[in-house]
Amino acid sequence: MENLGRGVVAVRSSATEVLVSWRLLGLDPDGIGFNVYRSSAGSNYHRINDEVITDRTNFVDTGADLTKRNAYRVRPVIDGKEGAASGSFLLTAAHAQEPAVRLPLRAGGPVKFVWVGDLDGDGEYDYVLDRQTSPQSIEAYKGDGTFLWSVDMGPNSRNQGNIEGGSSTIDVGNWDGVTVYDFDSDGRAEIALRIADGVTFGDGQTFTYSDDTHQFIAILDGRTGASRATAPVPDDYLSDGPLYARFGVGYLDGSTPSLVSFMKNRQDGGDFNAVIAAWQFDGTDLTRQWKWLRGDQNMADGHNTRAIDVDGNGTDEIAEIGFALNGDGTLRYSLADEGIQHGDRFDIAKMDPDRPGLQGYGVQQDNPSGLREYYYDARNGTMQWQHIEDGVADVGRGMAADVDARHAGMEVWSFSGLYNAPTNRLTEPDSSLAPWPQLGLWWDGDTTRELLNNGKFEKWDPENPAASNSLPRLLTTSEFGAVDASQSVQPTFVGDVLGDWREEAVYTNAAYDELIIFTTDRPSDTRLYTLAHNPAYRNAMTFKGYMQSHHVDYFLGAGMTAPPRPNIRYAGS
């Protein structure tokens, strides 16, 4: 996995205070501590904490002269010996009091998605984003906002229909066709991009082919946007037109990252073809490992794909809402016999801290049985419970998160009430009182999860339950100039990219010339290694679809035990 730096970030949390936070890395020794240093107006760095910090990875600076610029960095302390300084973060003079980092962008069109990866190998995350123009494009920026390159998706990205679009169209509906990761483990991230005739790469070279229907996958150099390798997309269903795609990453063999793609197109009669395929990039060649064709099998898909090690054997599986594949592309299980069909959302996580393995939760769209939601063993598909109601309903949202510390494990909910997943019991008797089931966000410093919906950071208070439109508000993104992106309610990205283990939410401003990265301004006495070094969570950061919450592979919630050290090694080591 990525050889990350400390990700130091500082935000002005009050008129007189600055919250500084940094990463605990996945392979840091248990006894590691930290010292925090500040440089004011370019002066020498001075330590600002009295005792070595060992119980958290954030610090409130109450002594800074905020009329001047202040730079912060940290040094690790192991066995009483101070190590090398981290990279620094600069808080400008008279900086605004806001929980956000702002990066400049070039002028351009609306942005739907942002991806992160260490493009230049400095140990910190950089940013890749789309431009929803005609034709479309993608752009790359360093972590400080320095523009790197752009790719023109060409004339075959002008047709941006949600179901049957152009052969190089990206990021429409629940489709993307882009992801960012260090595929060859050389310490620098690449971009995987679905392309067709007429795409112009970051170095000015144009990809050409004899027709507009055949599609390819290109691996781009993260520093230049130049193509390093290409491979054809499966053409089994070429007669039905281009395939839309969802891209992500999984470690299907346990050691080497694979590009995972779920692809579909529509037949003339209205049914859909579906393909799942995996590729590996070795630094020179992009090689397809396998492909899986759904054909006429009853295997329900949804609007998101997950790559996660469901059985704990060290290799990732690929899960859809109604089935799962092993890492070699063979079928692991199907939920068809349990009556599961298409639905919009599903989660796989450690929802029950007392049950072996991971659990799954999903919702249904117009299931004729009246099935609304279900909970199952993600290792083998064994159903644990289902909620069936009268009539048929399109349950368009569903979510899993620990939002009630009174009950062990996670809660799950759609629109039938807030349930504790392990016990299948309502945690709130009035089923009309529940959070809106959109996205989870670790933000305020405790281990229960906050909620993110339509630019509102909210907190469920089980002692004072409320309707979904009346929850206590922690932050409103529009007050800081941010605008929603996909589905008109979503950020462009959510994930742990800066500072301690808590999550950032990335937006743009209304002019689309600035990234606004919301990062917490609240101290926390919880110390966890960066979520980006948890394999399940980092995989989830690479997937889009209809954006859904990311999960680690251990129970992160109230009453949790310390997570085990992740079984990883750093790229390049």
XYZ file of C-alpha atoms in Angstrom:
573
model
C 0.000 0.000 0.000
C 0.969 3.650 -0.295
C 4.033 4.853 1.571
C 2.257 7.866 3.030
C 3.696 10.819 4.912
C 2.161 12.335 8.008
C -0.419 14.403 6.114
C -0.102 17.324 8.528
C -3.005 19.765 8.307
C -3.891 22.824 10.381
C -7.168 24.730 10.530
C -8.114 27.750 12.552
C -10.712 26.328 14.935
C -11.507 29.509 16.870
C -10.422 33.121 17.120
C -7.353 32.072 19.106
C -6.832 28.363 18.404
C -5.494 26.125 15.655
C -6.177 22.407 15.420
C -3.166 20.543 14.051
C -3.576 16.882 13.105
C -1.483 14.222 11.413
C -1.458 10.575 10.407
C -0.634 7.551 12.473
C 0.567 5.122 9.833
C -0.493 1.521 9.542
C 2.920 0.095 10.431
C 3.928 2.603 13.109
C 5.110 0.877 16.306
C 2.628 0.803 19.168
C 4.615 3.099 21.436
C 5.234 5.876 18.929
C 4.624 9.437 20.109
C 4.840 12.837 18.452
C 6.086 16.353 19.011
C 4.486 19.299 17.231
C 6.525 22.207 15.897
C 5.506 25.674 14.711
C 7.346 28.249 12.630
C 5.896 31.766 12.750
C 6.541 34.197 9.904
C 9.447 32.122 8.634
C 11.273 31.832 11.960
C 12.912 28.636 13.189
C 10.604 25.798 14.204
C 9.856 25.533 17.930
C 8.232 22.677 19.793
C 4.820 23.706 21.146
C 3.689 20.643 23.126
C 4.913 20.092 26.694
C 4.855 16.285 26.756
C 5.280 13.797 23.940
C 1.816 13.119 22.528
C 1.026 9.392 22.678
C -2.759 9.207 23.110
C -3.959 11.024 19.976
C -2.787 12.453 16.651
C -4.056 16.007 16.971
C -3.080 19.033 19.039
C -4.739 22.361 19.821
C -2.300 25.251 19.481
C -3.403 28.117 21.705
C -0.235 30.199 21.480
C 0.091 31.151 17.812
C 0.084 34.747 16.618
C -2.568 34.306 13.975
C -1.882 37.690 12.409
C 1.254 36.042 10.996
C 1.700 32.991 8.798
C 2.343 29.813 10.762
C 3.787 26.560 9.481
C 3.371 23.260 11.342
C 5.143 19.918 11.233
C 5.558 16.925 13.515
C 8.389 14.627 14.532
C 7.844 11.012 15.624
C 9.324 9.870 18.924
C 10.264 6.195 19.298
C 11.909 4.868 22.472
C 12.607 8.435 23.541
C 14.420 9.338 20.333
C 12.993 11.994 18.018
C 12.868 11.131 14.323
C 12.920 13.150 11.125
C 10.494 16.011 10.635
C 7.405 15.531 8.539
C 6.395 17.727 5.683
C 4.909 21.033 6.756
C 1.532 22.702 6.404
C 1.228 26.475 6.075
C -1.612 28.410 7.649
C -1.610 31.847 6.067
C -1.646 35.091 8.060
C -5.070 36.166 9.327
C -6.451 32.921 7.958
C -10.198 32.417 7.934
C -11.741 30.533 10.833
C -13.059 27.529 8.932
C -12.710 23.726 8.877
C -11.439 23.677 5.312
C -8.405 23.672 3.059
C -8.813 25.493 -0.243
C -6.888 24.706 -3.436
C -7.031 26.742 -6.658
C -8.238 25.136 -9.875
C -8.044 26.281 -13.456
C -11.220 27.794 -14.840
C -13.485 25.103 -16.238
C -16.833 23.372 -16.184
C -18.696 21.554 -13.408
C -16.928 18.805 -11.475
C -18.737 15.587 -10.569
C -15.952 13.429 -9.114
C -12.524 13.814 -7.533
C -10.031 10.982 -6.996
C -6.906 10.988 -4.846
C -3.519 9.357 -5.253
C 0.135 10.169 -4.713
C 0.951 11.166 -8.280
C 4.494 12.406 -7.668
C 5.703 10.038 -4.945
C 6.100 12.586 -2.148
C 3.921 10.614 0.281
C 0.953 12.987 0.161
C -2.257 12.858 -1.817
C -2.788 14.700 -5.075
C -6.084 15.201 -6.893
C -7.613 14.156 -10.204
C -10.997 15.553 -11.248
C -13.389 15.527 -14.164
C -14.909 18.408 -16.086
C -18.503 17.879 -17.133
C -18.220 19.778 -20.393
C -18.692 18.661 -24.002
C -16.316 17.101 -24.759
C -15.403 16.030 -21.253
C -11.950 16.215 -19.723
C -9.996 15.206 -16.635
C -7.367 17.287 -14.849
C -4.650 16.555 -12.292
C -3.368 18.799 -9.504
C -0.707 18.425 -6.846
C -1.741 18.515 -3.220
C -0.941 22.242 -3.071
C -3.135 23.054 -6.091
C -0.378 23.131 -8.726
C -1.857 22.142 -12.090
C -0.192 19.115 -13.698
C -2.033 18.101 -16.887
C -5.382 17.550 -18.584
C -6.856 14.885 -20.870
C -9.441 15.708 -23.537
C -11.937 12.811 -23.726
C -12.673 13.683 -27.342
C -15.763 13.682 -29.572
C -16.958 10.308 -28.275
C -17.631 11.913 -24.896
C -20.230 14.338 -26.257
C -23.105 11.860 -25.921
C -23.589 11.880 -22.151
C -26.767 9.840 -21.813
C -27.050 7.949 -18.532
C -27.652 4.545 -20.141
C -26.413 4.611 -23.723
C -23.714 7.230 -24.086
C -20.514 7.760 -26.004
C -17.666 5.281 -26.027
C -15.357 7.639 -24.114
C -18.013 9.296 -21.938
C -17.164 9.210 -18.231
C -18.933 10.026 -14.976
C -22.620 9.984 -15.843
C -25.326 8.363 -13.743
C -23.772 5.593 -11.641
C -20.905 5.191 -14.114
C -17.387 6.564 -14.000
C -14.691 4.785 -16.047
C -11.868 6.444 -14.095
C -9.893 5.595 -10.983
C -6.519 6.477 -9.475
C -4.082 4.127 -7.747
C -0.452 3.016 -7.680
C -1.030 -0.047 -9.847
C 2.628 -1.043 -10.286
C 3.613 -0.277 -6.656
C 6.492 2.014 -7.648
C 5.439 4.715 -5.181
C 3.601 6.893 -7.701
C -0.064 6.607 -8.627
C -1.394 6.049 -12.124
C -4.791 6.850 -13.627
C -6.910 4.093 -15.169
C -9.185 5.536 -17.845
C -11.697 4.005 -20.258
C -11.002 5.508 -23.694
C -11.985 5.318 -27.351
C -10.978 6.951 -30.615
C -10.136 10.646 -30.286
C -8.937 10.903 -26.682
C -5.962 13.257 -26.300
C -3.635 12.440 -23.404
C -1.793 14.818 -21.125
C 1.314 14.823 -23.306
C -0.659 15.879 -26.391
C -0.731 12.450 -28.029
C -4.126 11.409 -29.463
C -5.409 7.845 -29.337
C -6.881 6.717 -32.658
C -8.837 3.676 -33.753
C -10.700 2.767 -36.911
C -14.175 3.051 -35.376
C -15.924 4.804 -32.494
C -17.353 1.697 -30.812
C -14.300 -0.257 -29.702
C -13.091 0.777 -26.279
C -9.822 0.455 -24.419
C -8.366 0.980 -20.982
C -5.391 3.302 -20.732
C -3.004 3.572 -17.804
C -1.755 7.149 -17.544
C 1.391 8.429 -15.900
C 0.282 10.414 -12.853
C 2.917 13.100 -13.372
C 2.342 13.793 -17.072
C -0.985 12.272 -18.121
C 0.816 10.359 -20.879
C -0.379 6.871 -21.765
C 1.889 4.119 -20.437
C -0.165 1.120 -21.588
C -3.488 0.242 -23.183
C -5.602 -2.900 -23.403
C -8.918 -3.600 -25.129
C -12.189 -3.663 -23.239
C -14.000 -7.019 -23.714
C -15.970 -6.922 -26.971
C -18.415 -9.760 -26.250
C -21.352 -7.362 -26.456
C -19.930 -4.936 -28.995
C -22.974 -5.288 -31.261
C -25.054 -3.611 -28.528
C -22.786 -0.563 -28.402
C -20.202 0.831 -25.963
C -19.955 -0.391 -22.388
C -20.321 2.034 -19.508
C -18.049 1.179 -16.578
C -17.443 1.490 -12.865
C -13.751 1.307 -11.945
C -12.077 0.491 -8.662
C -9.193 -1.397 -7.111
C -8.881 -4.698 -5.270
C -6.017 -6.972 -4.215
C -7.424 -10.090 -5.854
C -4.272 -12.144 -5.294
C -3.534 -10.591 -1.904
C -0.385 -8.741 -2.928
C -0.752 -6.872 -6.235
C -3.471 -4.295 -6.927
C -5.876 -5.059 -9.748
C -8.084 -2.706 -11.712
C -11.633 -4.007 -11.281
C -14.324 -2.962 -13.730
C -18.061 -3.584 -13.744
C -19.426 -2.818 -17.230
C -22.863 -2.803 -18.852
C -24.671 -1.921 -22.040
C -28.276 -2.323 -23.124
C -29.710 -4.743 -25.644
C -32.281 -3.607 -28.191
C -35.015 -5.348 -26.208
C -34.210 -3.380 -23.048
C -32.287 -6.007 -21.065
C -28.703 -5.357 -20.019
C -25.450 -7.161 -20.685
C -23.022 -7.199 -17.755
C -19.285 -7.882 -17.651
C -16.863 -7.858 -14.739
C -13.160 -7.972 -15.567
C -9.823 -7.445 -13.841
C -6.450 -6.203 -15.083
C -2.961 -5.801 -13.623
C -0.337 -3.255 -14.667
C 3.304 -4.235 -14.089
C 4.848 -0.915 -15.086
C 5.014 -1.847 -18.774
C 2.015 -3.930 -19.795
C -1.664 -3.905 -18.859
C -2.829 -7.527 -18.797
C -6.350 -8.784 -18.331
C -6.526 -11.448 -15.628
C -10.052 -12.674 -16.335
C -13.538 -11.656 -17.354
C -16.938 -12.775 -16.090
C -20.074 -12.565 -18.237
C -23.452 -12.564 -16.532
C -25.327 -13.872 -19.555
C -28.744 -15.130 -18.496
C -27.730 -15.880 -14.903
C -29.921 -14.348 -12.200
C -27.256 -12.131 -10.629
C -28.585 -8.773 -9.446
C -26.388 -5.697 -9.686
C -26.917 -2.290 -8.127
C -25.334 1.125 -8.435
C -22.087 0.435 -6.617
C -19.356 -2.200 -6.580
C -17.198 -3.198 -3.626
C -13.840 -5.009 -3.518
C -13.229 -6.382 -0.042
C -11.823 -9.463 1.662
C -15.096 -10.967 2.880
C -13.595 -14.120 4.412
C -10.368 -12.759 5.897
C -8.027 -14.968 3.880
C -5.929 -12.069 2.586
C -7.384 -11.827 -0.930
C -10.187 -9.520 -2.001
C -13.526 -10.558 -3.423
C -15.779 -8.462 -5.682
C -19.302 -7.853 -4.453
C -22.439 -6.569 -6.104
C -25.778 -6.127 -4.377
C -26.953 -9.640 -5.272
C -23.806 -11.752 -5.687
C -20.083 -11.983 -5.051
C -17.157 -13.229 -7.128
C -13.934 -14.724 -5.854
C -10.691 -12.979 -6.731
C -10.193 -15.319 -9.672
C -13.503 -14.338 -11.258
C -15.474 -17.444 -10.260
C -18.847 -17.143 -8.574
C -18.641 -17.194 -4.792
C -22.359 -16.948 -4.042
C -25.611 -15.516 -5.306
C -28.484 -14.071 -3.291
C -30.980 -14.856 -6.051
C -32.490 -17.805 -4.160
C -33.156 -15.404 -1.274
C -35.242 -13.238 -3.577
C -32.696 -10.458 -3.978
C -32.968 -8.391 -7.129
C -31.786 -4.952 -8.218
C -31.441 -2.279 -5.550
C -29.682 1.047 -5.289
C -27.423 0.595 -2.274
C -25.596 -1.968 -0.188
C -22.873 -1.999 2.459
C -20.339 -4.604 3.563
C -18.621 -4.007 6.885
C -17.906 -5.387 10.328
C -21.399 -4.533 11.537
C -21.491 -7.103 14.351
C -18.364 -6.991 16.539
C -19.274 -10.336 18.120
C -19.861 -12.331 14.935
C -17.069 -13.771 12.771
C -16.423 -12.157 9.427
C -18.154 -9.246 7.709
C -21.839 -8.545 7.218
C -23.846 -7.093 4.353
C -26.917 -4.878 4.241
C -28.884 -3.899 1.154
C -32.125 -2.310 -0.030
C -34.445 -3.235 -2.881
C -36.103 -1.477 -5.776
C -39.652 -2.599 -6.569
C -39.156 -6.156 -5.342
C -42.500 -7.884 -6.054
C -42.301 -9.792 -2.751
C -42.467 -6.526 -0.804
C -38.874 -6.979 0.398
C -37.476 -3.643 1.542
C -34.115 -4.425 3.158
C -31.989 -7.386 4.209
C -28.941 -8.351 6.291
C -26.626 -11.241 5.497
C -23.296 -12.932 6.154
C -20.961 -11.413 3.564
C -18.664 -14.451 3.645
C -21.148 -16.866 2.131
C -24.413 -14.999 1.495
C -26.357 -16.655 4.327
C -29.383 -14.472 5.029
C -29.728 -13.269 8.635
C -32.959 -11.300 8.372
C -35.251 -9.571 5.901
C -37.900 -6.870 6.236
C -40.950 -7.451 4.045
C -43.854 -5.022 3.937
C -47.132 -4.762 2.091
C -47.004 -3.463 -1.450
C -44.031 -2.675 -3.649
C -41.629 0.213 -3.050
C -38.489 1.686 -4.565
C -36.216 1.962 -1.523
C -33.801 4.457 -2.980
C -31.508 4.901 0.015
C -30.039 2.715 2.731
C -27.109 2.982 5.089
C -25.049 1.144 7.729
C -23.207 2.973 10.522
C -22.866 2.940 14.289
C -24.973 5.933 15.286
C -26.300 4.701 18.655
C -23.743 3.892 21.358
C -26.409 2.230 23.509
C -26.443 -0.837 21.247
C -23.488 -3.006 20.291
C -22.629 -2.942 16.607
C -23.889 -0.897 13.704
C -27.321 0.403 12.924
C -28.877 -0.065 9.498
C -31.789 1.837 8.063
C -33.678 2.923 4.990
C -37.253 4.138 5.481
C -38.643 1.379 7.699
C -37.040 2.462 10.957
C -33.602 2.534 12.570
C -32.503 -1.033 13.397
C -29.569 -2.423 15.300
C -28.164 -4.796 12.707
C -26.958 -7.674 14.921
C -30.225 -7.939 16.891
C -32.720 -6.864 14.205
C -34.383 -4.623 16.777
C -35.527 -1.038 16.426
C -33.289 1.308 18.389
C -35.951 4.007 18.052
C -39.545 2.751 18.508
C -40.975 5.501 16.317
C -39.950 4.378 12.825
C -40.607 7.861 11.435
C -37.629 9.177 13.419
C -34.291 8.358 11.826
C -31.385 10.025 10.042
C -31.521 10.414 6.288
C -29.642 7.376 4.853
C -27.110 9.034 2.549
C -23.430 9.013 3.609
C -21.492 8.403 6.803
C -18.635 10.622 7.943
C -16.274 10.338 10.924
C -15.879 13.961 11.916
C -16.507 15.087 15.506
C -13.946 12.887 17.282
C -15.972 10.098 18.875
C -16.174 6.701 17.230
C -19.855 6.786 16.308
C -20.472 8.077 12.822
C -21.850 11.386 11.695
C -24.086 11.915 8.666
C -23.493 13.803 5.422
C -26.396 14.659 3.164
C -26.930 17.515 0.739
C -24.155 19.623 2.218
C -25.222 19.080 5.838
C -22.986 17.410 8.437
C -25.395 16.056 11.053
C -25.421 13.992 14.254
C -28.009 11.459 15.333
C -28.855 11.901 19.017
C -30.577 8.714 20.224
C -31.628 10.419 23.454
C -33.434 13.115 21.480
C -34.629 11.412 18.285
C -35.843 13.597 15.460
C -37.119 13.392 11.921
C -34.488 13.300 9.198
C -34.934 16.997 8.409
C -34.459 18.105 12.017
C -31.174 16.542 13.157
C -28.558 18.578 15.029
C -26.355 20.308 12.457
C -22.566 20.337 12.803
C -21.743 22.165 9.575
C -23.385 23.436 6.402
C -21.042 23.367 3.423
C -22.850 26.107 1.493
C -21.944 28.575 4.237
C -18.351 28.172 3.059
C -19.178 28.555 -0.633
C -19.315 24.850 -1.528
C -21.790 23.373 -4.012
C -23.089 19.822 -4.282
C -21.955 17.636 -7.166
C -23.303 14.217 -8.221
C -27.030 13.584 -7.793
C -27.181 17.241 -6.653
C -26.619 16.102 -3.048
C -23.129 14.606 -2.980
C -19.582 15.832 -2.509
C -17.045 15.001 -5.197
C -15.137 12.728 -2.803
C -15.170 11.493 0.798
C -12.204 9.802 2.443
C -9.350 10.072 4.918
C -6.827 12.137 2.962
C -5.440 14.637 5.496
C -4.568 14.663 9.170
C -5.712 12.040 11.640
C -8.094 9.128 11.060
C -11.172 11.232 10.440
C -12.614 11.820 6.997
C -12.502 14.729 4.584
C -15.302 15.751 2.238
C -14.237 17.440 -1.004
C -16.379 19.976 -2.874
C -15.860 22.780 -5.367
C -17.078 26.341 -5.209
C -19.849 27.564 -7.510
C -17.338 28.884 -10.058
C -15.563 25.497 -10.202
C -12.197 27.199 -9.790
C -11.491 26.064 -6.236
C -11.459 22.771 -4.358
C -12.852 23.080 -0.843
C -11.608 20.208 1.312
C -13.546 20.068 4.555
C -11.368 18.683 7.342
C -12.348 18.532 10.992
C -11.638 21.363 13.405
C -12.532 19.305 16.477
C -9.961 17.614 18.728
C -10.250 13.907 19.464
C -8.725 11.636 22.079
C -9.179 8.600 19.836
C -5.987 7.375 18.193
C -6.308 5.124 15.136
C -4.017 4.470 12.225
C -5.007 6.312 9.053
C -8.040 4.737 7.431
C -6.160 4.910 4.121
C -3.876 2.117 5.374
C -6.828 -0.189 5.968
C -7.130 -2.344 2.832
C -10.941 -2.434 2.742
C -11.238 1.315 3.238
C -8.540 2.219 0.704
C -10.183 0.006 -1.909
C -13.487 1.759 -1.263
C -11.859 5.149 -1.861
C -11.247 4.118 -5.490
C -14.902 3.339 -6.321
C -17.634 5.818 -7.252
C -20.981 4.687 -8.703
C -23.699 6.238 -6.603
C -21.372 7.304 -3.812
C -21.807 5.320 -0.620
C -20.053 5.160 2.732
C -16.593 3.636 3.018
C -15.937 0.996 5.677
C -12.888 -0.483 7.365
C -12.621 -4.249 7.855
C -12.797 -4.038 11.663
C -15.558 -2.703 13.873
C -15.131 1.073 14.226
C -17.773 2.320 16.632
C -18.763 2.753 20.257
C -17.107 0.267 22.600
C -14.639 -0.861 19.937
C -11.447 -2.679 20.752
C -8.139 -1.512 19.310
C -7.896 -2.686 15.702
C -5.148 -5.119 14.749
C -2.165 -3.859 12.826
C -3.013 -4.097 9.101
C -1.290 -6.891 7.224
C 0.334 -4.604 4.667
C 3.695 -3.483 3.367
C 4.496 -0.087 1.918
C 5.009 0.288 -1.837
C 8.688 0.434 -2.709
C 9.791 -1.206 0.532
